[in-house]
PDB file of C-alpha atoms and ligand atoms in Angstrom:
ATOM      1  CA  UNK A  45      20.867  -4.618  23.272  1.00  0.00           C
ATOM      2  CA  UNK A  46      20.961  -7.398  25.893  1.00  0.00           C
ATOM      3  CA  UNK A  47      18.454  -9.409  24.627  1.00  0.00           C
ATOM      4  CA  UNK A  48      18.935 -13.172  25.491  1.00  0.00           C
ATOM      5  CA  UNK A  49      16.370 -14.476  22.683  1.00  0.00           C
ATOM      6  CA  UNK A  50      18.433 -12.541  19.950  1.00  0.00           C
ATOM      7  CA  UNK A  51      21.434 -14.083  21.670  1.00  0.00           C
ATOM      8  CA  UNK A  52      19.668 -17.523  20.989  1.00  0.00           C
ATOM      9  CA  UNK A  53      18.901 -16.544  17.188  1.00  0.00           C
ATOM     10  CA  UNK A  54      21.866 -15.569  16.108  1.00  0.00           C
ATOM     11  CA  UNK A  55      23.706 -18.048  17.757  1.00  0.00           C
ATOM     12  CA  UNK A  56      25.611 -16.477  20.816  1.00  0.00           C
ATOM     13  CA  UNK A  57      23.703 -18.983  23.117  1.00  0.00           C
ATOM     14  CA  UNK A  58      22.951 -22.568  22.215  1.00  0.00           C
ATOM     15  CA  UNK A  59      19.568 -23.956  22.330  1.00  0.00           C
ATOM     16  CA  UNK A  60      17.756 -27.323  22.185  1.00  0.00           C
ATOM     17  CA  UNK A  61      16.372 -26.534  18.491  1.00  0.00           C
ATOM     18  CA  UNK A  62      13.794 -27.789  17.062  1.00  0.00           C
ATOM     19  CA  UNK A  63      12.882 -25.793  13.912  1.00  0.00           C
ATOM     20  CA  UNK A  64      15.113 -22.799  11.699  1.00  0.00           C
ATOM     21  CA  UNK A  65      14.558 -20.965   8.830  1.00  0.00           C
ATOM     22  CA  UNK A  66      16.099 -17.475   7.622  1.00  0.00           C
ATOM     23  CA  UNK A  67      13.413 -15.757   9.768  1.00  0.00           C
ATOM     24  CA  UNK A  68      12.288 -17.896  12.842  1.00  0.00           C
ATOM     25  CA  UNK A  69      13.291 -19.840  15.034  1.00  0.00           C
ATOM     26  CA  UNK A  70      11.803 -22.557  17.371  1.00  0.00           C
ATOM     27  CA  UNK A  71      13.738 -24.248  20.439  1.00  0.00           C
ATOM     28  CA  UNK A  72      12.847 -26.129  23.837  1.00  0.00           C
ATOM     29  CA  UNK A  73      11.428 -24.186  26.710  1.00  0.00           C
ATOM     30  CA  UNK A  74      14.441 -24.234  29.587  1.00  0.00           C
ATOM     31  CA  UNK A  75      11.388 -24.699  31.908  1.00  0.00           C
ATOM     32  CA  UNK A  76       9.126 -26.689  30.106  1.00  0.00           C
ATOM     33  CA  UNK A  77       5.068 -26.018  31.606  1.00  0.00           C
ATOM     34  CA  UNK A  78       3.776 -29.028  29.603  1.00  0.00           C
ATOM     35  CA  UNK A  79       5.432 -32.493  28.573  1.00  0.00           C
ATOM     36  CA  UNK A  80       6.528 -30.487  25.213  1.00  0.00           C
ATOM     37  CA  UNK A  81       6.753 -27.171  25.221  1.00  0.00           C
ATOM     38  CA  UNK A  82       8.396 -24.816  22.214  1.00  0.00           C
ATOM     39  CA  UNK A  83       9.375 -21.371  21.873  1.00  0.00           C
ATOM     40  CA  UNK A  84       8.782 -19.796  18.409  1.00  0.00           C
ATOM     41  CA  UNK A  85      10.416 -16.833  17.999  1.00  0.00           C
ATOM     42  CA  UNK A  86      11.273 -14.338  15.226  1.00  0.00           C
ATOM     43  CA  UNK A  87      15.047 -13.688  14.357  1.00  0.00           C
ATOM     44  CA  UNK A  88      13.718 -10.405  13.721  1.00  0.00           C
ATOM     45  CA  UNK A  89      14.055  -7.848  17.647  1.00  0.00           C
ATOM     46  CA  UNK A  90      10.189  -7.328  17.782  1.00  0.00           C
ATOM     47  CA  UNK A  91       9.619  -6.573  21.933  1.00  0.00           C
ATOM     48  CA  UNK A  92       5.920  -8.201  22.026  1.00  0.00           C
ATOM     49  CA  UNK A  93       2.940  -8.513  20.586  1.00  0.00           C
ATOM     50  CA  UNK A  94       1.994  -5.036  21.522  1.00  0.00           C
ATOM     51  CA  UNK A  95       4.771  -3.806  18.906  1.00  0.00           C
ATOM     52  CA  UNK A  96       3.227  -5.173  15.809  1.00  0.00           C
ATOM     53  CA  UNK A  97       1.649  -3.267  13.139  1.00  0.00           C
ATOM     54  CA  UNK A  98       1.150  -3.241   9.457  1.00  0.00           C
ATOM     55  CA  UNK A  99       4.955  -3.124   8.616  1.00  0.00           C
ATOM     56  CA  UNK A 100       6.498  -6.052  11.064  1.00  0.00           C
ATOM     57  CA  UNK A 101       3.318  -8.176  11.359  1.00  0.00           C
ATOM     58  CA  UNK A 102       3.873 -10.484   8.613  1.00  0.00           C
ATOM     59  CA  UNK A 103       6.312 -12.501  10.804  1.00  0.00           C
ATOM     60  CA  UNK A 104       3.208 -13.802  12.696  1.00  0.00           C
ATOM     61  CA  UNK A 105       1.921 -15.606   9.455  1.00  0.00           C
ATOM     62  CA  UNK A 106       4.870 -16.607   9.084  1.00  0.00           C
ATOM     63  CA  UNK A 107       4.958 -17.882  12.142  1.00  0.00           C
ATOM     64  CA  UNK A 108       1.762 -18.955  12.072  1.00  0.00           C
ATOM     65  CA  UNK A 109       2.294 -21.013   8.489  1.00  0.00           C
ATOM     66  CA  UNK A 110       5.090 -23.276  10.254  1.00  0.00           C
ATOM     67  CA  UNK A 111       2.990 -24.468  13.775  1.00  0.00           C
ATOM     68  CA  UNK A 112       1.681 -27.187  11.914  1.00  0.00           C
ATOM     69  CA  UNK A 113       4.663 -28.911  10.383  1.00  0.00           C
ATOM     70  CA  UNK A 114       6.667 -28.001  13.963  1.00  0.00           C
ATOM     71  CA  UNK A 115       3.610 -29.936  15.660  1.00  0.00           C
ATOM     72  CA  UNK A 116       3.685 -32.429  13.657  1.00  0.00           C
ATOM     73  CA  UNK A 117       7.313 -33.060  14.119  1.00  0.00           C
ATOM     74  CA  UNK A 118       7.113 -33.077  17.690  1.00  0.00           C
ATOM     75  CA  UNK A 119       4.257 -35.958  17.543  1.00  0.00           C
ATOM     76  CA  UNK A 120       1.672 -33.096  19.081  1.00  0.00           C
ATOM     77  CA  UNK A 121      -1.979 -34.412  18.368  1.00  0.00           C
ATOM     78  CA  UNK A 122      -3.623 -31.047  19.766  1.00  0.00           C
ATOM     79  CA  UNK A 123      -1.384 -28.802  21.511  1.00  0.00           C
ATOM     80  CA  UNK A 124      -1.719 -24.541  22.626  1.00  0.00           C
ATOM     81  CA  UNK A 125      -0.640 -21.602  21.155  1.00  0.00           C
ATOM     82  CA  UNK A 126       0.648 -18.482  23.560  1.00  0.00           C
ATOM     83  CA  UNK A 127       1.767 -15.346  23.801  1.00  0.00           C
ATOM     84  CA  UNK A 128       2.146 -13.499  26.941  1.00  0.00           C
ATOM     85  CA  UNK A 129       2.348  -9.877  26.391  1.00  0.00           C
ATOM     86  CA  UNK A 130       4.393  -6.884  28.595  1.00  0.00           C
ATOM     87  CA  UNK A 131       4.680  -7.542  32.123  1.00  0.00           C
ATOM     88  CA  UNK A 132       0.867  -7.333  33.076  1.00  0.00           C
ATOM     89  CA  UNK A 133       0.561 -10.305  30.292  1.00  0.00           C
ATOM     90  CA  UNK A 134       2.831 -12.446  32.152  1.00  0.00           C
ATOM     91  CA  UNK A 135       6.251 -11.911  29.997  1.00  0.00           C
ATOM     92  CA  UNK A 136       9.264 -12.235  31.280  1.00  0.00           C
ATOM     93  CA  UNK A 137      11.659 -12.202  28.110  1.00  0.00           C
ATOM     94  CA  UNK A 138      10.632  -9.322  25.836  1.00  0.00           C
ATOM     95  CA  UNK A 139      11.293 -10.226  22.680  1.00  0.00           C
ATOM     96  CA  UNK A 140       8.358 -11.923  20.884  1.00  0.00           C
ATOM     97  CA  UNK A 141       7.420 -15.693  21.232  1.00  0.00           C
ATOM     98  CA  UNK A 142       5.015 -17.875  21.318  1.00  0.00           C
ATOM     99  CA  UNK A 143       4.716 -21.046  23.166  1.00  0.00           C
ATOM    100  CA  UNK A 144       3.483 -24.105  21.592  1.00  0.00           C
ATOM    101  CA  UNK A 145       2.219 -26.571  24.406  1.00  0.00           C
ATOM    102  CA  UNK A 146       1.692 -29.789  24.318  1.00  0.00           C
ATOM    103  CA  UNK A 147       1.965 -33.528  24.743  1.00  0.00           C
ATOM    104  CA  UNK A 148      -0.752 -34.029  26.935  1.00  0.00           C
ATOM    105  CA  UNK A 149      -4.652 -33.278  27.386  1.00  0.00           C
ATOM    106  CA  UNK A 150      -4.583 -29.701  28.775  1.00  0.00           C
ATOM    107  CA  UNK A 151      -6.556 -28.046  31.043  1.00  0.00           C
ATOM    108  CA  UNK A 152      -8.759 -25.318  30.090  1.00  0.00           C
ATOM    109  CA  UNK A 153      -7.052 -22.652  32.063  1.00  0.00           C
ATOM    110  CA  UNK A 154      -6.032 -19.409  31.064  1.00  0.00           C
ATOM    111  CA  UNK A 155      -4.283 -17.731  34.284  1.00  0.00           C
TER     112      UNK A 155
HETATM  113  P1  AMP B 834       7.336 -15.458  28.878  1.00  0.00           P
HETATM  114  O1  AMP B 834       7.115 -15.577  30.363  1.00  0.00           O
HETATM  115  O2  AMP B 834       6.110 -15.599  28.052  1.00  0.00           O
HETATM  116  O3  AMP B 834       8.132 -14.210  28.558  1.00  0.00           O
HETATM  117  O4  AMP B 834       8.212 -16.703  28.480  1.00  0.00           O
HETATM  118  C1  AMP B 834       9.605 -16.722  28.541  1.00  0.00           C
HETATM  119  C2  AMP B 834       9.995 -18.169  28.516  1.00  0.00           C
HETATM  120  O5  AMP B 834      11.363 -18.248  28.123  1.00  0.00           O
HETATM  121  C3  AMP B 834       9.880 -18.906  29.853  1.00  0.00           C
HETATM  122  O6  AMP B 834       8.984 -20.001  29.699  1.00  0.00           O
HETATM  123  C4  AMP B 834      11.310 -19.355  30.152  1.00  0.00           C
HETATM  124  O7  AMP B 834      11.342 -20.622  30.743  1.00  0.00           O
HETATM  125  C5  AMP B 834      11.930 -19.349  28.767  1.00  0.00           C
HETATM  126  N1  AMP B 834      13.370 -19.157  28.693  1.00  0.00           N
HETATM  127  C6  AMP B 834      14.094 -18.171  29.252  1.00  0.00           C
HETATM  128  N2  AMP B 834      15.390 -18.280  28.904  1.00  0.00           N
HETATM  129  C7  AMP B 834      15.488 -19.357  28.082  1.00  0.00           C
HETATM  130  C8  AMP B 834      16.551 -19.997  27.378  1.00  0.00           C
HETATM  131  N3  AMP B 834      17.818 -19.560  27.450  1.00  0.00           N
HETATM  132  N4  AMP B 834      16.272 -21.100  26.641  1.00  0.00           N
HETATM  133  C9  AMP B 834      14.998 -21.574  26.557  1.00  0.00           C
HETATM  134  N5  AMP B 834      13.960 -21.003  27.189  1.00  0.00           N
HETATM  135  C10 AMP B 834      14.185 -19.922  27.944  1.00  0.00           C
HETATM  136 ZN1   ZN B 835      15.645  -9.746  21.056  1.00  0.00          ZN
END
């Protein structure tokens, strides 16, 4: 599967990381929408959020459980959590992320 993010977690393309463990991983946005902006990703091929259920979904706690300590190591004091999901969401790369915004007072936009 040609799937650039699974490229990025296992290696095949170098990244600007910023956080690893056996099942995530968390790198630099190549077009960053906020002064810091993070992709958090599972090593694991999941397509988007519309693929989760009761037997992959722990990965989002997972997930979840590291934002803090990842914020906290890139100095965010507040920051937002997204996930753009299929095409109609917005996604562009379809395998699972979120993006962890910050580094500045943002607005209160959604779209
Ligand atoms: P989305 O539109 O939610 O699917 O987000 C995909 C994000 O991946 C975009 O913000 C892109 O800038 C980012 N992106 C695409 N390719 C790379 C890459 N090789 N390294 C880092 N970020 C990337
Ligand atoms: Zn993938």
């Amino acid at each position: 599967m040609d799937c650039i993010f699974c490229k990025i977690a296992n290696g095949d393309i170098k990244t600007n990381k910023v956080y690893e463990d056996d099942k995530i991983i968390a790198f630099y946005d190549l077009e960053p929408k906020a002064p810091t902006h993070v992709l958090i990703i599972p090593k694991e091929h999941i397509c988007c959020a519309d693929e989760l259920n009761e037997s992959n979904c722990d990965i989002v706690s997972h997930i979840f459980s590291k934002i803090p300590s990842i914020a906290k190591d890139l100095s965010l004091d507040g920051y937002r959590i997204v996930n753009n999901c299929k095409e109609n969401g917005g996604q562009t790369v379809f395998h699972l992320h979120f993006h962890l915004l910050g580094g500045t007072k943002l607005s209160g936009d959604f779209a």
